[in-house]
Amino acid sequence: MAGLGAMQDWKMRITHVIDHAAREHATREIVTHWADGSETRTNWGEIHRDARRMAQALEALGIEPGDRVASMAMNHSRHLVSWFGVAGMGGVLHTVNPRLFEDQLEYIVNHAEDRVLFYDAAFQPIVDLMRDRWSTVEHYICYDPAPGSDLLAFEDWIGAQDGDYAWVDGEERDPCMLCYTSGTTGHPKGVLYEHRSTMFHAWSGLQPSAHDFDPSTVMLPVVPMFHAASWGLPYGGAMAGVKFVFSAVNEPQVLCDLMDREGVTTSAGVPTVWLAMFQHCDATGRDLPKLDSATIGGSAAPQFMIERLMKAGIKVQHAWGMTETSPIGTVGSPTADWARMSFEEKVAKSRMQGRPIFGIELRTVDLDDRTKELPRDGESSGALQVRGPWVIKRYFKAEEDAVDAEGWFDTGDVGILHPDGTLQLTDRTKDVIKSGGEWISSVELENAACGHPAVAEAAAIGVHHPQWDERPVLFVVRKEGQDVGAQEVVNFLSDKVAKWWLPDAVEFVDDIPHTATGKISKKDLRDRFADYRLAD
Ligand code: AMP
């Protein structure tokens, strides 16, 4: 029998997500700690009402389905309203990262052709600086103007609407969000998420081996709503009825206070966020907040961090992904043999980046011959490729696809796949150091060096060598008030990495350059030391 089955039509549009949250979890709270220190409480029912008011107000401005509407804001309830309000009227929310450099900010807003910009008062200086350079923005609306200010305030603007609004109908594959990558070379590139891709991503992320959301979850997402869709947490949280605790400031004391006071059970952030919390707890003598789990991603979670969280009884969910993968690709969670593993084995496993969540396919291919797929043997290291329903096909406004004929997207990461499906990232393809025809992982050198108590940060790059082609040089920032010499660092590394991986030189620097999303910028480091020569 040919033809369709006999089940109902239900378009995968994210309006279903907020409708469900309002219907089933209306009173579940959304708490915000604002930049001025004040706190507000709302809930999924009111977020739904305000999103409808926002959609009405956008239509009143003449915004049409498909138009881009930008936000430049920290995590808070009004930003959450915008995620659903813009998508609900068929618009595309472009979440602008305020930490981008000026020329990147100019480029992305013009490239996206944003028509409205919603922003936090804290970013008024950026708006003042960029206003004349953003050629398409017609309206500026401030989320949190100071009392008495003459700026157009978000609450007043939506408050003029009655909320009697039906979501715009459209197709599953219509766009709903635009995020730019902050690559270190060339212009940032836009990744245009769809209703359907967003829905798949959030849905798969709910599972116990990923975010593990249920209606008793209280989540404080530190990962910003302007970076890679805050890892999709606001959507998954709405599906499951999670209580969100947002903070518009990222000070560790504020975060720890909120976690303790609001009964936060889980949080998510890049390693530096967790590090800052450790430092705060050490300096003040307070205990780590009593979380059930902690998601760490964006860059590799170091061993000491995993150990400390696990010793505090906190489940570590080490995740890998990228803006191009919506962003969740893999998440670390207990494997079948978990109960039989020692503490050390669990830590070693958790240092790896976890396994693909349902929907994601991974493979590694030879770095020199991308047509040659490598075995999942826990040893072969190669270029990591990914495909799936929430993986990019083509960058926004690009002429050509970003994937090969079979849909594989080359991540630019280098990794090893283990027989149980665990991904172990070893480097970025542009950063691996090629010495005598063999690859050295710059990341492993850096991680090992960071285990030294006097090392605050380390970055390894390949420097030309007449015999070996390249040899590693390690740049090290010492911890304040600490002393360590080059030979001591090399000695420290000697039982942690292969002998031929040991750096030919260790140089001490005051700082290491970072990208706008806080990752080490190897490109800037290489530029800075372009004239560096190894001593004969
Ligand atoms: P972004 O698009 O800014 O989120 O950056 C994505 C990149 O961050 C990936 O391609 C990786 O190089 C890196 N990354 C993300 N998660 C991890 C992780 N858990 N460990 C190591 N690198 C990571």
XYZ file of C-alpha atoms and ligand atoms in Angstrom:
559
model
C 0.000 0.000 0.000
C 1.592 3.235 -1.143
C 1.010 6.680 0.373
C 1.234 8.245 3.796
C 0.484 6.623 7.109
C -2.571 7.641 9.061
C -1.221 9.751 11.891
C -1.761 13.453 12.569
C 0.009 16.394 11.020
C 2.076 18.194 13.597
C 4.639 20.581 12.238
C 7.917 20.623 14.072
C 7.687 24.312 14.956
C 9.004 25.655 18.217
C 5.740 27.411 19.000
C 4.685 23.940 20.192
C 7.465 24.125 22.766
C 6.264 27.301 24.449
C 2.598 26.284 24.134
C 3.424 23.027 25.933
C 5.393 24.827 28.643
C 2.470 27.181 29.275
C -0.096 24.384 29.256
C 1.751 21.829 31.382
C 4.243 23.839 33.433
C 2.628 27.274 33.684
C 3.602 27.981 37.275
C 7.169 26.686 37.066
C 9.344 29.651 37.904
C 11.832 31.669 35.858
C 14.063 33.701 38.172
C 16.333 36.528 36.975
C 19.152 38.265 38.786
C 19.538 41.532 36.853
C 22.656 43.597 36.211
C 21.571 46.183 38.821
C 21.298 43.472 41.485
C 17.495 43.330 41.530
C 15.669 40.034 41.087
C 12.393 39.176 39.384
C 10.270 36.039 39.202
C 8.035 35.022 36.379
C 6.909 31.626 35.039
C 6.336 29.695 31.831
C 2.725 30.880 31.658
C 3.792 34.527 31.718
C 6.683 33.926 29.318
C 4.098 32.536 26.873
C 1.844 35.589 27.340
C 4.734 38.014 26.898
C 6.044 36.176 23.830
C 2.636 36.636 22.204
C 2.639 40.315 23.115
C 6.117 40.648 21.661
C 5.055 38.938 18.431
C 2.142 41.405 18.174
C 4.415 44.359 18.846
C 6.885 43.210 16.190
C 4.092 42.947 13.645
C 2.978 46.435 14.610
C 6.493 47.621 13.672
C 6.070 46.029 10.242
C 8.411 43.107 10.874
C 7.549 40.187 8.620
C 8.164 36.450 8.664
C 11.749 35.706 7.670
C 13.016 39.116 8.854
C 15.978 39.108 11.200
C 15.607 40.620 14.647
C 18.694 40.903 16.833
C 19.306 40.592 20.549
C 22.487 41.634 22.323
C 21.861 40.523 25.834
C 22.862 38.398 28.781
C 20.690 35.619 30.200
C 17.375 36.853 31.579
C 13.643 36.327 31.326
C 13.067 39.086 28.732
C 15.674 37.512 26.502
C 13.835 34.207 26.931
C 10.576 35.896 25.907
C 12.330 37.106 22.755
C 13.450 33.612 21.797
C 9.837 32.506 21.594
C 8.250 35.827 20.588
C 10.413 36.334 17.494
C 10.070 32.718 16.321
C 6.331 32.848 17.064
C 5.734 35.604 14.518
C 7.909 33.801 11.963
C 10.969 35.991 12.519
C 14.588 34.935 12.917
C 16.317 35.872 16.154
C 19.950 36.802 15.622
C 21.712 36.499 18.974
C 24.650 38.914 18.818
C 27.704 38.184 20.933
C 28.616 41.546 22.534
C 32.178 40.349 23.064
C 32.913 40.302 19.343
C 35.396 42.835 18.052
C 34.051 46.066 16.518
C 34.564 45.110 12.888
C 32.937 41.726 13.511
C 29.942 43.406 15.160
C 29.628 45.729 12.184
C 29.873 42.857 9.739
C 27.397 40.452 11.318
C 24.546 42.899 11.949
C 24.821 44.254 8.390
C 25.230 40.793 6.916
C 22.177 39.538 8.833
C 20.254 42.716 7.831
C 18.814 42.948 11.323
C 15.809 45.295 11.446
C 15.392 45.621 15.210
C 17.939 45.348 18.012
C 16.987 44.456 21.580
C 19.798 45.094 24.027
C 20.806 45.312 27.674
C 21.522 48.750 29.140
C 25.017 47.453 29.951
C 25.702 47.352 26.199
C 24.582 50.951 25.547
C 28.224 51.968 24.825
C 28.380 49.347 22.050
C 25.087 50.577 20.599
C 26.313 54.186 20.682
C 29.553 53.187 18.993
C 27.990 51.022 16.288
C 24.703 52.773 15.523
C 25.994 54.720 12.523
C 27.725 51.638 11.157
C 24.688 49.346 11.359
C 22.850 50.272 8.200
C 19.702 48.128 8.480
C 18.622 48.531 12.119
C 15.456 50.654 12.293
C 14.483 50.226 15.965
C 16.454 49.963 19.196
C 14.646 48.624 22.259
C 16.301 48.342 25.656
C 15.536 45.391 27.917
C 16.382 47.098 31.205
C 16.699 50.889 31.000
C 17.441 52.720 34.237
C 14.307 54.218 35.864
C 13.546 57.632 34.371
C 15.552 56.997 31.196
C 13.942 58.112 27.913
C 14.949 54.899 26.100
C 12.195 52.707 24.690
C 11.769 49.990 27.340
C 10.921 46.407 26.408
C 8.277 45.997 29.132
C 6.450 49.169 28.056
C 6.714 48.232 24.416
C 5.148 44.785 24.848
C 2.846 46.116 27.585
C 0.942 48.121 24.956
C -0.314 44.841 23.408
C -3.147 42.638 24.665
C -1.512 39.277 23.845
C -4.523 38.109 21.829
C -2.423 36.576 19.118
C -2.206 33.362 17.078
C 1.291 32.208 16.159
C 2.234 32.578 12.515
C 1.901 29.292 10.679
C 4.741 28.221 8.440
C 6.927 25.332 7.425
C 8.978 23.094 9.684
C 12.140 24.052 7.910
C 11.621 27.808 8.137
C 14.508 29.528 9.929
C 14.056 30.668 13.521
C 17.518 31.626 14.803
C 20.806 32.886 13.413
C 24.129 32.483 15.222
C 27.505 33.570 13.881
C 30.683 31.666 14.560
C 33.534 33.789 15.806
C 36.223 32.132 13.713
C 39.702 33.534 14.020
C 40.172 33.869 10.262
C 38.027 35.831 7.831
C 34.546 37.118 8.610
C 32.278 35.313 11.084
C 29.921 32.899 9.345
C 26.197 32.655 10.023
C 24.504 29.389 10.975
C 20.761 29.514 10.320
C 18.833 27.162 12.613
C 15.398 25.902 11.573
C 12.289 25.241 13.661
C 12.689 21.537 12.918
C 16.421 21.319 13.586
C 15.988 23.249 16.825
C 13.188 20.962 17.907
C 15.126 17.749 17.150
C 18.173 19.093 18.959
C 16.277 20.102 22.079
C 14.248 16.910 22.158
C 17.269 14.634 21.931
C 19.075 16.749 24.521
C 16.456 15.969 27.202
C 17.558 12.350 27.624
C 19.285 11.123 30.797
C 22.551 10.635 28.923
C 22.483 14.298 27.858
C 20.972 17.168 29.890
C 18.807 14.809 31.928
C 15.919 17.266 32.306
C 12.696 16.645 34.198
C 10.180 18.876 35.985
C 12.214 18.767 39.198
C 15.296 20.190 37.451
C 16.414 23.657 38.499
C 18.945 24.933 36.003
C 21.236 27.940 36.068
C 22.693 28.148 32.561
C 25.891 30.164 32.675
C 26.530 29.579 28.979
C 25.263 32.807 27.429
C 22.109 32.976 25.350
C 24.240 34.789 22.761
C 26.629 31.866 22.347
C 25.559 28.836 20.300
C 21.908 29.131 21.412
C 22.926 28.639 25.036
C 23.457 24.997 24.056
C 19.726 24.715 23.314
C 18.894 24.730 27.031
C 16.002 27.242 26.912
C 14.122 25.051 24.424
C 14.777 21.760 26.227
C 13.944 23.437 29.538
C 10.576 24.588 28.188
C 9.800 21.080 26.941
C 10.527 19.516 30.329
C 9.192 22.267 32.596
C 12.554 23.146 34.089
C 12.798 26.028 36.564
C 15.405 28.424 35.175
C 17.560 30.686 37.283
C 19.198 33.307 35.082
C 21.930 35.700 36.004
C 22.692 38.735 33.871
C 26.078 38.957 35.613
C 28.633 36.198 35.678
C 30.319 36.884 38.991
C 31.072 33.630 40.818
C 29.716 34.940 44.100
C 26.380 35.835 42.533
C 26.231 32.462 40.791
C 27.054 30.487 43.948
C 24.554 32.522 46.024
C 21.820 31.912 43.473
C 22.625 28.203 43.281
C 22.432 27.823 47.053
C 19.337 29.971 47.507
C 17.244 28.730 44.563
C 18.029 25.022 44.965
C 19.797 24.797 41.604
C 20.368 21.150 40.613
C 22.374 21.617 37.435
C 24.379 24.200 35.557
C 26.270 24.495 32.286
C 29.269 26.544 31.271
C 32.736 26.635 29.738
C 35.667 25.486 31.924
C 36.641 29.042 32.915
C 33.252 29.490 34.585
C 33.825 26.470 36.801
C 37.367 27.572 37.504
C 36.144 30.986 38.667
C 33.671 29.279 41.006
C 36.414 27.077 42.469
C 38.576 30.133 43.075
C 35.711 31.959 44.753
C 34.941 28.978 47.002
C 38.621 28.583 47.930
C 39.040 32.274 48.691
C 35.924 32.466 50.864
C 36.003 28.984 52.375
C 32.493 28.163 51.189
C 31.488 24.750 49.827
C 30.758 24.196 46.162
C 27.004 24.530 45.542
C 25.163 21.220 45.943
C 24.484 20.423 42.306
C 23.488 16.998 40.975
C 25.260 17.563 37.679
C 27.476 19.992 35.808
C 27.746 20.313 32.043
C 31.138 21.487 30.811
C 31.858 22.211 27.164
C 33.199 24.720 24.674
C 36.754 23.651 25.415
C 38.268 20.623 27.085
C 37.449 20.133 30.774
C 40.743 19.712 32.623
C 41.369 16.706 34.858
C 41.541 18.592 38.163
C 38.129 20.158 37.444
C 36.494 16.818 36.751
C 38.067 15.298 39.868
C 36.947 18.113 42.100
C 33.367 18.086 40.873
C 33.139 14.297 41.082
C 34.570 14.278 44.596
C 31.847 16.756 45.544
C 29.289 14.212 44.304
C 28.476 16.153 41.138
C 27.927 14.198 37.916
C 30.154 15.632 35.173
C 28.610 15.933 31.709
C 31.521 16.837 29.441
C 30.046 17.903 26.115
C 31.399 18.638 22.667
C 29.745 20.640 19.957
C 29.975 23.734 17.853
C 27.760 26.536 16.563
C 27.458 24.517 13.350
C 25.920 21.593 15.297
C 23.253 23.655 17.127
C 25.544 22.962 19.200
C 25.276 19.606 21.016
C 27.100 16.728 19.344
C 28.331 14.496 22.165
C 27.809 14.394 25.925
C 29.664 12.382 28.553
C 27.484 10.156 30.707
C 27.938 6.806 32.447
C 28.877 3.978 30.086
C 27.695 0.359 30.464
C 30.745 -0.568 32.538
C 30.548 2.543 34.764
C 29.712 0.725 38.015
C 32.804 -1.467 37.680
C 35.182 1.417 37.039
C 37.531 2.892 39.649
C 37.401 6.614 40.457
C 40.526 7.168 38.326
C 39.008 5.314 35.387
C 35.834 7.374 35.642
C 37.872 10.585 35.655
C 39.879 9.392 32.636
C 36.654 8.598 30.772
C 35.101 11.931 31.726
C 38.086 13.796 30.305
C 36.941 12.546 26.907
C 34.072 14.333 25.193
C 31.349 11.705 25.572
C 29.169 9.932 23.035
C 26.857 11.175 20.274
C 23.288 11.828 21.338
C 20.635 10.222 19.134
C 20.565 11.957 15.751
C 24.278 12.670 15.521
C 26.647 10.583 13.413
C 30.408 10.926 13.770
C 33.373 9.566 11.874
C 37.082 10.276 11.704
C 39.039 10.363 8.455
C 42.718 10.468 7.607
C 44.144 13.985 7.974
C 45.963 13.713 4.649
C 43.345 11.714 2.765
C 39.819 12.692 3.750
C 38.300 9.840 1.752
C 39.872 7.268 4.087
C 37.685 6.534 7.102
C 39.567 5.513 10.243
C 38.649 2.634 12.570
C 36.958 3.247 15.939
C 39.860 1.633 17.736
C 40.622 4.163 20.459
C 43.973 4.918 18.813
C 43.625 6.286 15.277
C 43.492 10.054 15.345
C 41.931 11.893 12.416
C 39.753 14.742 11.149
C 36.368 14.633 12.878
C 33.303 14.781 10.635
C 29.653 14.986 11.658
C 26.192 14.801 10.124
C 22.621 14.827 11.353
C 19.357 16.795 11.348
C 20.750 19.680 13.436
C 24.115 19.910 11.666
C 24.778 22.748 9.236
C 24.327 22.197 5.523
C 25.256 25.647 4.226
C 26.332 28.895 5.894
C 23.857 31.783 5.779
C 23.905 33.445 2.335
C 26.732 31.156 1.143
C 26.710 30.012 -2.463
C 27.932 26.509 -1.764
C 27.205 23.742 0.710
C 29.562 23.312 3.657
C 29.232 19.514 3.498
C 30.344 16.788 1.084
C 27.990 14.847 -1.165
C 27.101 12.456 1.671
C 26.353 15.253 4.112
C 29.542 15.055 6.181
C 30.606 18.349 7.723
C 34.287 18.703 8.479
C 34.462 20.079 12.021
C 38.063 21.272 11.952
C 38.590 19.177 15.086
C 40.933 16.228 15.373
C 39.854 13.273 17.457
C 39.873 9.584 18.232
C 36.754 7.435 18.327
C 36.701 4.607 20.860
C 34.954 1.252 20.332
C 32.139 2.245 22.758
C 31.463 5.392 20.708
C 33.293 7.797 22.999
C 34.871 10.782 21.278
C 38.267 11.936 22.441
C 39.266 15.285 20.991
C 42.947 15.787 20.526
C 43.287 19.062 18.633
C 42.114 21.425 15.914
C 43.277 20.482 12.416
C 44.964 23.861 12.046
C 46.787 23.506 15.353
C 48.258 20.007 15.274
C 52.027 20.090 15.126
C 53.648 17.944 12.448
C 57.070 16.742 13.479
C 59.019 14.347 11.263
C 55.788 13.290 9.558
C 54.043 12.443 12.855
C 51.306 14.455 14.574
C 51.722 16.001 18.000
C 48.594 17.161 19.837
C 49.046 20.749 20.982
C 46.030 20.389 23.282
C 47.473 17.414 25.141
C 50.705 19.286 25.734
C 48.763 22.263 27.052
C 46.523 20.175 29.300
C 49.508 18.345 30.725
C 51.351 21.632 31.380
C 48.276 23.107 33.109
C 48.553 20.319 35.673
C 51.674 22.031 37.076
C 50.702 24.029 40.169
C 52.534 27.184 39.004
C 51.069 27.234 35.474
C 47.993 29.404 34.915
C 47.640 28.857 31.166
C 49.664 27.232 28.391
C 49.514 27.176 24.594
C 51.635 25.107 22.213
C 52.326 25.967 18.575
C 54.514 24.389 15.923
C 57.606 26.357 14.931
C 59.585 25.646 11.773
C 62.483 23.255 12.233
C 64.971 22.448 9.444
C 65.086 18.728 10.155
C 61.673 17.896 11.639
C 59.537 20.369 9.684
C 57.904 21.602 12.921
C 58.684 21.310 16.601
C 56.467 22.331 19.531
C 57.105 25.487 21.516
C 55.095 25.950 24.688
C 54.036 29.431 25.825
C 53.255 29.591 29.513
C 51.590 32.165 31.758
C 52.710 31.698 35.360
C 50.194 31.882 38.203
C 50.469 35.138 40.116
C 53.245 35.054 42.703
C 54.485 31.639 41.482
C 57.818 30.810 39.944
C 58.716 27.998 37.598
C 61.487 27.638 35.008
C 61.531 26.156 31.507
C 63.445 23.024 32.465
C 61.082 22.352 35.361
C 58.109 22.453 32.982
C 59.821 20.041 30.594
C 60.703 17.705 33.480
C 57.110 17.854 34.674
C 55.845 16.884 31.213
C 58.357 14.087 30.680
C 56.251 11.326 32.249
C 52.989 12.660 30.833
C 53.593 12.767 27.081
C 55.774 10.862 24.607
C 59.421 11.902 24.752
C 59.436 13.242 21.186
C 56.426 15.439 22.035
C 58.393 17.395 24.651
C 58.606 21.065 23.603
C 61.900 22.276 22.169
C 61.419 25.513 24.092
C 59.224 26.866 26.884
C 58.664 30.619 26.786
C 57.053 32.597 29.611
C 54.598 35.310 28.580
C 52.309 37.727 30.440
C 49.232 36.730 28.494
C 47.968 34.426 25.767
C 45.558 35.841 23.151
C 41.918 34.705 23.224
C 39.015 34.807 20.780
C 35.764 36.612 21.539
C 34.371 33.391 23.000
C 37.297 32.976 25.365
C 39.213 30.260 23.510
C 42.961 30.433 22.989
C 43.603 32.067 19.609
C 46.458 30.078 18.138
C 46.323 32.225 15.035
C 47.020 35.399 17.029
C 49.708 33.587 18.994
C 51.358 32.418 15.781
C 51.140 35.960 14.358
C 52.636 37.402 17.522
C 55.576 35.006 17.324
C 55.891 34.906 13.530
C 59.586 35.778 13.780
C 60.292 33.259 16.520
C 63.232 30.969 15.762
C 64.390 27.960 17.732
C 67.925 28.277 19.096
C 70.446 26.096 17.237
P 31.955 27.276 18.985
O 31.330 27.147 17.640
O 32.420 28.660 19.302
O 31.078 26.720 20.054
O 33.299 26.400 18.995
C 33.276 25.033 18.681
C 34.633 24.429 18.933
O 34.947 24.445 20.325
C 34.731 22.967 18.552
O 34.914 22.783 17.159
C 35.916 22.514 19.381
O 37.145 22.853 18.764
C 35.768 23.325 20.646
N 35.124 22.522 21.689
C 33.827 22.481 22.012
N 33.608 21.632 23.036
C 34.805 21.094 23.375
C 35.253 20.152 24.358
N 34.420 19.580 25.229
N 36.572 19.847 24.382
C 37.433 20.423 23.528
N 37.076 21.331 22.596
C 35.777 21.665 22.506
